[in-house]
Amino acid sequence: MFIFVLYPFFMAITFSDEELLEKFRDPNTKESAFENIIKKYQEKLYWHIRRMVIGHEDANDVLQNMFIKVWKSLDNFREESQLYTWLYRIATNESLTYLSKQKKNASLSIDNEESSLSNKLKSDTHFDANKLEWKLQMAIQSLPDKQKIVFNLRYYDEMPYEEMSKVLETSTGALKASYHHAAKKIEEYILNN
Amino acid sequence: MEKNQEILDELQAISPFLATISRENVFTVPENYFENLHESVFEKLLTVEFDEVKLINKKPDMPDGYFDGLSNQIMQKVKELPSEQSTFDLRKIVGNENVFSVPPDYFNELPVAIMARISASKKQPAKVVSMRTSWMRVAAAAVVAAVIFMGAFFMINSGNNGGFSAINSKTVQDPAALKYNSEKKFDEGIASLSDEEIVNYLQQHGNILDNELLLKNTDVSEMPDQMEYLLDEEALSNYLNKINNKSLEKQ
């Protein structure tokens, strides 16, 4: 009985992207397939977004809006790209759009985007300025958006450059250079602060 | 693990210091957040789709393709109506009551009245207009013209220094008018005219005198220009009121 109850959950995790897409196209299994897609990728996408926008509520908004867009456009998804990289691309674009809106709002006030995100970091109840991991986060926020994304995808998500190239539609050579510059800047930031 | 090691090696090569930092996740999420996330997404999805449905105002029980065949269905229903109902009849909406009236028995009496006029016109001899002109009528007309002309001349030139003393062969082209060169002679000339003669003359030539009098008593500089007429509908009305007030002040 216990195994029977847990069976759908484990099945969802083990479904391949191709199987999930096939079930999504069937009206009878469309919703359950989408639920499984959410469960399969929610954590990876959440953390990718969270590292970009910092605040949980912001990340939650972006993630939910992103899945709404996925639901609307998944019928038109072309299978020549992987679902995984396609979802990351949408999450990245949604995060950047969100930050862009924040930036416009920030331009009306004294704060800029970087200091706004840094302030969000500092306002976290667990923030510890002396802890190296928090310093690393502060250093990442000092990077330009593109370098920030590349560094996070490589450092935290351990994404191969080939896949990252599909997500960001940038050559692997450019991504490697971007990661190199980002790592150097972060090192410099931490050592000087 | 192999991939992990590859990334660590890469970082070690770029920044040995950075490679020593643990990748501990410093962020936290609310309890059971990921367990309930899919439910939150579906709730939001329902809200979004409901809003979109409301936007296109689609009724839930409306069959698919309802509007595609609607015009054909309406036209078919129109064709099936009896012919007198299928045409648009304004009289059925407005009614055909005649709001005008005629005298009692007007149409009964009309043919009789018309025939009576026709027969009456046949009995009367045709009116012959004589082409001969009497020298007496010409002379009378000349007197009227001369006197009226002098009256107009006097009025037009009343503001000048001349008056009757200004009447001479240079200022007056009509030789017959020269004999009315004093107030007394002018008054006698006016007295010799009947009212009918004066009225008839003014009816034929009054406009010329009116225009001359108007120009004589008008200050052109005060008149509105063309732009003022375009910009202000009240321009003419205001100007007329202005000159009317001036004339009242003079009186």
Coordinates of C-alpha atoms in Angstrom, one line a residue:
Chain A
M1 CA 0.0 0.0 0.0
F2 CA 2.8 2.4 1.0
I3 CA 4.6 1.7 -2.3
F4 CA 1.4 2.2 -4.3
V5 CA 0.9 5.7 -2.7
L6 CA 4.5 6.7 -3.5
Y7 CA 4.5 5.1 -6.9
P8 CA 3.2 8.1 -8.9
F9 CA 5.7 10.5 -7.3
F10 CA 8.7 8.3 -8.1
M11 CA 7.3 7.7 -11.6
A12 CA 7.2 11.4 -12.1
I13 CA 10.8 11.8 -11.3
T14 CA 11.9 9.0 -13.5
F15 CA 9.9 10.1 -16.6
S16 CA 12.1 11.3 -19.4
D17 CA 11.4 14.6 -21.0
E18 CA 10.2 12.9 -24.2
E19 CA 7.7 10.8 -22.2
L20 CA 6.5 13.9 -20.3
L21 CA 6.0 15.8 -23.6
E22 CA 4.1 12.9 -25.1
K23 CA 1.8 12.8 -22.2
F24 CA 1.3 16.6 -22.3
R25 CA 0.1 16.3 -25.8
D26 CA -2.6 13.8 -24.8
P27 CA -5.6 15.8 -23.4
N28 CA -6.3 13.0 -20.9
T29 CA -2.9 13.2 -19.3
K30 CA -2.0 16.8 -20.1
E31 CA -2.4 18.2 -16.5
S32 CA -0.7 15.3 -14.8
A33 CA 2.2 15.6 -17.3
F34 CA 2.6 19.3 -16.6
E35 CA 2.5 18.6 -12.8
N36 CA 5.3 16.2 -13.3
I37 CA 7.3 18.7 -15.3
I38 CA 7.0 21.2 -12.5
K39 CA 8.0 18.6 -9.9
K40 CA 11.0 17.5 -12.0
Y41 CA 12.5 21.0 -12.6
Q42 CA 11.0 23.3 -9.9
E43 CA 14.0 23.2 -7.6
K44 CA 16.7 23.6 -10.2
L45 CA 14.8 26.5 -11.8
Y46 CA 13.9 28.0 -8.4
W47 CA 17.5 28.2 -7.3
H48 CA 18.6 29.5 -10.7
I49 CA 16.0 32.3 -10.4
R50 CA 16.6 32.9 -6.7
R51 CA 20.3 33.5 -7.2
M52 CA 19.4 36.1 -9.8
V53 CA 16.6 38.0 -8.0
I54 CA 17.7 37.1 -4.4
G55 CA 14.4 37.5 -2.6
H56 CA 12.2 34.4 -2.2
E57 CA 8.9 36.2 -3.0
D58 CA 10.5 37.6 -6.1
A59 CA 11.8 34.2 -7.1
N60 CA 8.4 32.6 -6.4
D61 CA 6.7 35.2 -8.7
V62 CA 9.1 34.7 -11.5
L63 CA 9.0 30.9 -11.2
Q64 CA 5.2 30.8 -11.2
N65 CA 4.9 33.2 -14.1
M66 CA 7.5 31.2 -16.0
F67 CA 5.5 28.0 -15.6
I68 CA 2.4 29.8 -16.8
K69 CA 4.2 30.7 -19.9
V70 CA 5.5 27.2 -20.3
W71 CA 1.9 25.8 -20.1
K72 CA 0.8 28.2 -22.8
S73 CA 3.6 27.6 -25.2
L74 CA 4.6 23.9 -24.5
D75 CA 2.4 22.8 -27.4
N76 CA 4.6 24.7 -29.8
F77 CA 7.8 23.4 -28.2
R78 CA 10.2 22.2 -30.9
E79 CA 11.9 19.0 -29.8
E80 CA 15.2 19.8 -31.6
S81 CA 16.1 21.5 -28.3
Q82 CA 16.0 19.8 -24.9
L83 CA 13.2 20.6 -22.6
Y84 CA 15.7 21.1 -19.8
T85 CA 17.6 23.9 -21.7
W86 CA 14.4 25.4 -23.0
L87 CA 13.1 25.8 -19.4
Y88 CA 16.4 27.3 -18.3
R89 CA 16.2 29.8 -21.1
I90 CA 12.7 30.8 -20.2
A91 CA 13.7 31.1 -16.5
T92 CA 16.7 33.2 -17.4
N93 CA 14.7 35.5 -19.7
E94 CA 12.0 35.9 -17.1
S95 CA 14.5 36.7 -14.4
L96 CA 16.2 39.3 -16.6
T97 CA 12.9 40.9 -17.5
Y98 CA 12.0 41.0 -13.8
L99 CA 15.3 42.6 -12.9
S100 CA 14.9 45.0 -15.8
K101 CA 11.6 46.2 -14.4
Q102 CA 13.2 46.5 -11.0
K103 CA 15.9 48.5 -12.5
K104 CA 13.4 50.9 -14.0
N105 CA 11.8 51.3 -10.7
A106 CA 15.2 51.8 -9.0
S107 CA 16.1 54.5 -11.5
L108 CA 13.3 56.5 -10.1
S109 CA 14.7 56.2 -6.6
I110 CA 18.3 56.7 -5.3
D111 CA 19.1 52.9 -5.3
N112 CA 20.5 51.2 -8.3
E113 CA 19.9 47.5 -9.1
E114 CA 23.2 46.2 -7.6
S115 CA 22.8 48.0 -4.3
S116 CA 19.1 47.0 -4.3
L117 CA 20.1 43.3 -4.6
S118 CA 22.9 43.7 -2.1
N119 CA 20.5 45.2 0.3
K120 CA 18.2 42.3 -0.2
L121 CA 21.1 40.0 0.7
K122 CA 21.9 42.0 3.8
S123 CA 18.3 42.0 4.9
D124 CA 18.2 38.2 4.9
T125 CA 17.7 37.0 8.5
H126 CA 20.7 34.6 8.1
F127 CA 23.0 37.1 6.6
D128 CA 26.5 37.1 8.1
A129 CA 28.9 39.6 6.6
N130 CA 31.9 37.7 8.0
K131 CA 31.0 34.4 6.5
L132 CA 32.7 33.6 3.2
E133 CA 29.7 32.1 1.5
W134 CA 27.7 35.4 2.0
K135 CA 30.7 37.4 0.8
L136 CA 30.6 35.2 -2.3
Q137 CA 27.0 36.1 -2.9
M138 CA 27.8 39.8 -2.4
A139 CA 30.6 39.5 -5.0
I140 CA 28.3 37.8 -7.5
Q141 CA 25.9 40.7 -7.2
S142 CA 28.7 43.0 -8.2
L143 CA 28.9 41.3 -11.6
P144 CA 27.2 42.3 -14.8
D145 CA 24.0 40.3 -15.5
K146 CA 25.5 38.1 -18.2
Q147 CA 28.6 37.2 -16.2
K148 CA 26.4 36.6 -13.1
I149 CA 24.3 34.1 -15.1
V150 CA 27.2 32.3 -16.6
F151 CA 29.0 32.0 -13.2
N152 CA 25.9 30.7 -11.4
L153 CA 25.1 28.1 -14.1
R154 CA 28.6 26.8 -14.1
Y155 CA 29.5 27.1 -10.4
Y156 CA 26.2 26.1 -8.8
D157 CA 24.3 24.2 -11.5
E158 CA 27.4 22.6 -13.0
M159 CA 26.1 23.1 -16.4
P160 CA 28.3 22.0 -19.3
Y161 CA 29.2 24.9 -21.7
E162 CA 27.5 23.1 -24.6
E163 CA 24.2 23.2 -22.7
M164 CA 24.8 26.7 -21.4
S165 CA 25.4 27.7 -25.0
K166 CA 21.8 26.6 -25.9
V167 CA 20.3 28.3 -22.9
L168 CA 22.1 31.6 -23.5
E169 CA 22.5 31.3 -27.2
T170 CA 26.1 32.2 -26.9
S171 CA 29.2 30.4 -28.2
T172 CA 31.1 28.2 -25.7
G173 CA 34.3 30.2 -26.2
A174 CA 32.5 33.4 -25.2
L175 CA 31.0 31.6 -22.2
K176 CA 34.3 30.3 -21.1
A177 CA 35.8 33.8 -21.3
S178 CA 32.9 35.2 -19.4
Y179 CA 33.2 32.6 -16.6
H180 CA 36.9 33.3 -16.4
H181 CA 36.4 37.1 -16.0
A182 CA 33.6 36.5 -13.5
A183 CA 35.7 34.2 -11.3
K184 CA 38.6 36.7 -11.3
K185 CA 36.3 39.6 -10.4
I186 CA 34.7 37.6 -7.6
E187 CA 38.1 36.7 -6.2
E188 CA 39.2 40.3 -6.3
Y189 CA 36.0 41.5 -4.6
I190 CA 36.2 39.0 -1.7
L191 CA 39.9 39.7 -1.1
N192 CA 39.3 43.5 -1.0
N193 CA 36.2 43.4 1.2
Chain B
M1 CA 31.2 13.4 -9.9
E2 CA 33.4 13.5 -12.9
K3 CA 31.7 16.6 -14.2
N4 CA 31.9 18.1 -10.8
Q5 CA 35.6 17.5 -10.6
E6 CA 36.0 19.0 -14.1
I7 CA 34.4 22.2 -12.9
L8 CA 36.4 22.3 -9.8
D9 CA 39.6 21.8 -11.7
E10 CA 38.6 24.6 -14.0
L11 CA 38.0 26.9 -11.1
Q12 CA 41.2 25.9 -9.5
A13 CA 43.0 26.9 -12.6
I14 CA 41.3 30.3 -12.7
S15 CA 41.2 31.1 -9.0
P16 CA 42.7 28.7 -6.4
F17 CA 41.2 30.9 -3.6
L18 CA 37.7 30.6 -5.0
A19 CA 38.0 26.9 -5.3
T20 CA 38.4 26.6 -1.5
I21 CA 35.1 28.2 -0.8
S22 CA 32.3 25.7 -0.1
R23 CA 29.3 25.8 -2.3
E24 CA 26.9 26.0 0.7
N25 CA 23.5 27.3 -0.1
V26 CA 23.0 30.4 2.1
F27 CA 19.4 30.9 1.0
T28 CA 16.4 29.3 2.6
V29 CA 12.9 28.7 1.4
P30 CA 9.6 28.4 3.4
E31 CA 8.8 25.0 4.7
N32 CA 7.0 22.7 2.2
Y33 CA 7.5 25.2 -0.5
F34 CA 8.5 22.8 -3.2
E35 CA 5.8 20.2 -2.1
N36 CA 3.0 22.7 -2.8
L37 CA 4.5 24.7 -5.6
H38 CA 2.7 22.8 -8.4
E39 CA -0.6 23.5 -6.7
S40 CA 0.2 27.2 -6.6
V41 CA 1.0 27.1 -10.3
F42 CA -2.2 25.4 -11.2
E43 CA -4.2 27.8 -9.0
K44 CA -2.6 30.7 -10.8
L45 CA -3.1 29.0 -14.2
L46 CA -6.8 28.8 -13.5
T47 CA -7.0 32.4 -12.6
V48 CA -5.0 33.5 -15.7
E49 CA -7.1 31.3 -18.0
F50 CA -10.3 32.5 -16.3
D51 CA -9.3 36.1 -16.9
E52 CA -8.5 35.4 -20.5
V53 CA -11.8 33.7 -21.0
K54 CA -13.5 36.7 -19.6
L55 CA -11.5 38.9 -21.9
I56 CA -12.9 37.2 -25.0
N57 CA -16.3 37.1 -23.4
K58 CA -16.8 33.5 -24.4
K59 CA -19.8 31.8 -22.8
P60 CA -19.0 28.4 -21.3
D61 CA -22.0 26.7 -23.0
M62 CA -21.3 28.3 -26.4
P63 CA -20.5 25.6 -29.0
D64 CA -17.2 25.7 -30.9
G65 CA -17.4 27.5 -34.2
Y66 CA -20.7 29.2 -33.1
F67 CA -19.9 32.5 -34.9
D68 CA -18.6 30.8 -38.0
G69 CA -22.0 29.7 -39.1
L70 CA -24.1 32.4 -37.4
S71 CA -24.5 34.7 -40.4
N72 CA -25.6 31.9 -42.7
Q73 CA -28.1 30.7 -40.1
I74 CA -29.6 34.2 -39.8
M75 CA -29.8 34.6 -43.6
Q76 CA -31.5 31.2 -43.8
K77 CA -34.1 32.3 -41.3
V78 CA -34.8 35.5 -43.2
K79 CA -35.3 33.6 -46.4
E80 CA -37.8 31.3 -44.7
L81 CA -40.0 34.2 -43.6
P82 CA -43.1 35.1 -45.7
S83 CA -42.1 37.6 -48.4
E84 CA -44.0 40.5 -46.8
Q85 CA -42.1 40.0 -43.6
S86 CA -38.7 39.5 -45.0
T87 CA -38.5 43.0 -46.4
F88 CA -37.7 45.9 -44.1
D89 CA -40.9 48.0 -43.8
L90 CA -40.4 51.4 -42.3
R91 CA -44.2 52.1 -42.2
K92 CA -44.6 49.2 -39.7
I93 CA -42.2 51.0 -37.4
V94 CA -43.1 54.6 -37.9
G95 CA -46.7 54.4 -39.0
N96 CA -48.2 56.2 -42.0
E97 CA -50.4 58.8 -40.4
N98 CA -50.4 62.1 -42.3
V99 CA -49.6 64.9 -40.0
F100 CA -50.8 67.6 -42.5
S101 CA -54.4 68.6 -43.2
V102 CA -56.4 70.3 -46.0
P103 CA -59.7 72.2 -45.9
P104 CA -62.9 70.1 -45.9
D105 CA -63.9 69.0 -49.5
Y106 CA -60.7 70.6 -50.9
F107 CA -60.0 67.8 -53.3
N108 CA -63.7 67.6 -54.3
E109 CA -63.8 71.3 -55.2
L110 CA -60.3 71.5 -56.7
P111 CA -61.2 70.2 -60.2
V112 CA -64.2 72.6 -60.3
A113 CA -62.0 75.6 -59.2
I114 CA -59.3 74.7 -61.8
M115 CA -61.8 74.4 -64.6
A116 CA -63.4 77.7 -63.7
R117 CA -60.1 79.5 -63.9
I118 CA -59.3 78.0 -67.2
S119 CA -62.7 79.0 -68.7
A120 CA -62.3 82.5 -67.2
S121 CA -58.9 83.0 -68.8
K122 CA -60.3 82.0 -72.2
K123 CA -63.0 84.7 -72.0
Q124 CA -60.6 87.6 -71.2
P125 CA -58.9 89.2 -74.2
A126 CA -55.1 88.9 -74.2
K127 CA -53.4 91.9 -72.5
V128 CA -51.6 94.1 -75.2
V129 CA -48.6 95.9 -74.0
S130 CA -48.1 99.1 -76.0
M131 CA -44.6 99.7 -77.2
R132 CA -45.2 103.4 -77.5
T133 CA -44.0 105.6 -74.6
S134 CA -45.7 108.7 -73.6
W135 CA -43.5 111.8 -73.5
M136 CA -45.4 112.9 -70.4
R137 CA -44.4 109.7 -68.5
V138 CA -40.8 110.2 -69.5
A139 CA -40.8 113.7 -68.2
A140 CA -42.4 112.7 -64.9
A141 CA -39.8 110.0 -64.4
A142 CA -37.1 112.5 -65.1
V143 CA -38.4 114.9 -62.5
V144 CA -38.7 112.1 -59.9
A145 CA -35.1 110.9 -60.7
A146 CA -33.7 114.4 -60.5
V147 CA -35.4 115.2 -57.2
I148 CA -34.6 111.9 -55.6
F149 CA -31.0 112.1 -56.8
M150 CA -30.6 115.5 -55.3
G151 CA -32.0 114.2 -52.0
A152 CA -29.5 111.4 -52.0
F153 CA -26.7 113.9 -53.0
F154 CA -27.7 116.1 -50.1
M155 CA -27.7 113.2 -47.6
I156 CA -24.4 111.8 -48.8
N157 CA -22.7 115.2 -48.7
S158 CA -24.3 116.4 -45.6
G159 CA -21.1 116.1 -43.6
N160 CA -19.0 118.1 -46.1
N161 CA -18.7 121.8 -46.4
G162 CA -20.7 121.9 -49.6
G163 CA -24.4 121.4 -49.0
F164 CA -26.5 123.1 -51.7
S165 CA -23.6 125.5 -52.5
A166 CA -21.6 122.5 -53.8
I167 CA -24.2 121.7 -56.4
N168 CA -22.8 122.6 -59.8
S169 CA -22.2 121.1 -63.2
K170 CA -19.0 119.4 -62.0
T171 CA -20.5 117.6 -59.0
V172 CA -23.9 116.8 -60.5
Q173 CA -24.0 114.9 -63.8
D174 CA -27.8 115.1 -64.4
P175 CA -28.6 118.6 -65.9
A176 CA -32.2 118.3 -64.8
A177 CA -31.1 118.1 -61.2
L178 CA -29.2 121.4 -61.3
K179 CA -32.3 123.5 -60.9
Y180 CA -32.8 122.1 -57.4
N181 CA -29.8 124.1 -56.2
S182 CA -31.4 125.6 -53.1
E183 CA -33.3 124.2 -50.1
K184 CA -36.5 125.9 -51.2
K185 CA -36.4 124.6 -54.8
F186 CA -35.5 121.1 -53.4
D187 CA -38.5 121.2 -51.0
E188 CA -40.8 122.3 -53.8
G189 CA -39.5 119.4 -56.0
I190 CA -40.1 116.9 -53.2
A191 CA -43.6 118.3 -52.7
S192 CA -44.4 117.9 -56.4
L193 CA -43.8 114.1 -56.1
S194 CA -46.5 111.7 -55.0
D195 CA -45.7 109.0 -52.4
E196 CA -46.2 106.3 -55.0
E197 CA -43.6 107.9 -57.3
I198 CA -41.0 108.1 -54.5
V199 CA -41.7 104.5 -53.4
N200 CA -41.4 103.2 -56.9
Y201 CA -38.1 104.9 -57.5
L202 CA -36.6 103.8 -54.3
Q203 CA -37.7 100.2 -54.9
Q204 CA -35.7 100.3 -58.2
H205 CA -32.7 102.3 -57.1
G206 CA -32.7 102.1 -53.3
N207 CA -29.8 99.6 -53.1
I208 CA -27.4 102.0 -54.8
L209 CA -28.3 104.7 -52.4
D210 CA -28.1 102.4 -49.4
N211 CA -24.6 101.2 -50.3
E212 CA -23.4 104.8 -50.8
L213 CA -24.9 105.9 -47.5
L214 CA -23.4 102.8 -45.7
L215 CA -19.9 103.4 -47.1
K216 CA -20.2 107.1 -46.3
N217 CA -21.0 106.5 -42.7
T218 CA -18.7 103.5 -42.1
D219 CA -15.2 103.7 -40.5
V220 CA -13.5 100.9 -42.4
S221 CA -10.7 100.7 -39.9
E222 CA -13.2 99.5 -37.3
M223 CA -14.5 96.7 -39.4
P224 CA -13.5 93.1 -38.6
D225 CA -10.9 91.6 -41.0
Q226 CA -11.3 88.2 -42.7
M227 CA -9.5 86.3 -40.0
E228 CA -11.7 87.7 -37.3
Y229 CA -14.8 86.3 -39.2
L230 CA -13.1 82.9 -39.3
L231 CA -12.0 82.8 -35.7
D232 CA -15.1 84.3 -34.1
E233 CA -18.6 83.6 -35.2
E234 CA -19.8 86.6 -33.3
A235 CA -17.5 89.0 -35.2
L236 CA -20.2 90.5 -37.4
S237 CA -22.8 90.5 -34.6
N238 CA -20.3 92.3 -32.3
Y239 CA -19.5 94.9 -35.0
L240 CA -23.1 95.6 -35.8
N241 CA -23.8 96.1 -32.1
K242 CA -20.9 98.4 -31.8
I243 CA -22.0 100.7 -34.6
N244 CA -25.5 100.5 -33.4
N245 CA -24.4 101.8 -30.0
K246 CA -22.5 104.6 -31.6
S247 CA -25.5 105.7 -33.6
L248 CA -27.6 105.7 -30.5
E249 CA -25.0 107.8 -28.7
K250 CA -25.1 110.4 -31.5
Q251 CA -28.9 110.5 -31.2

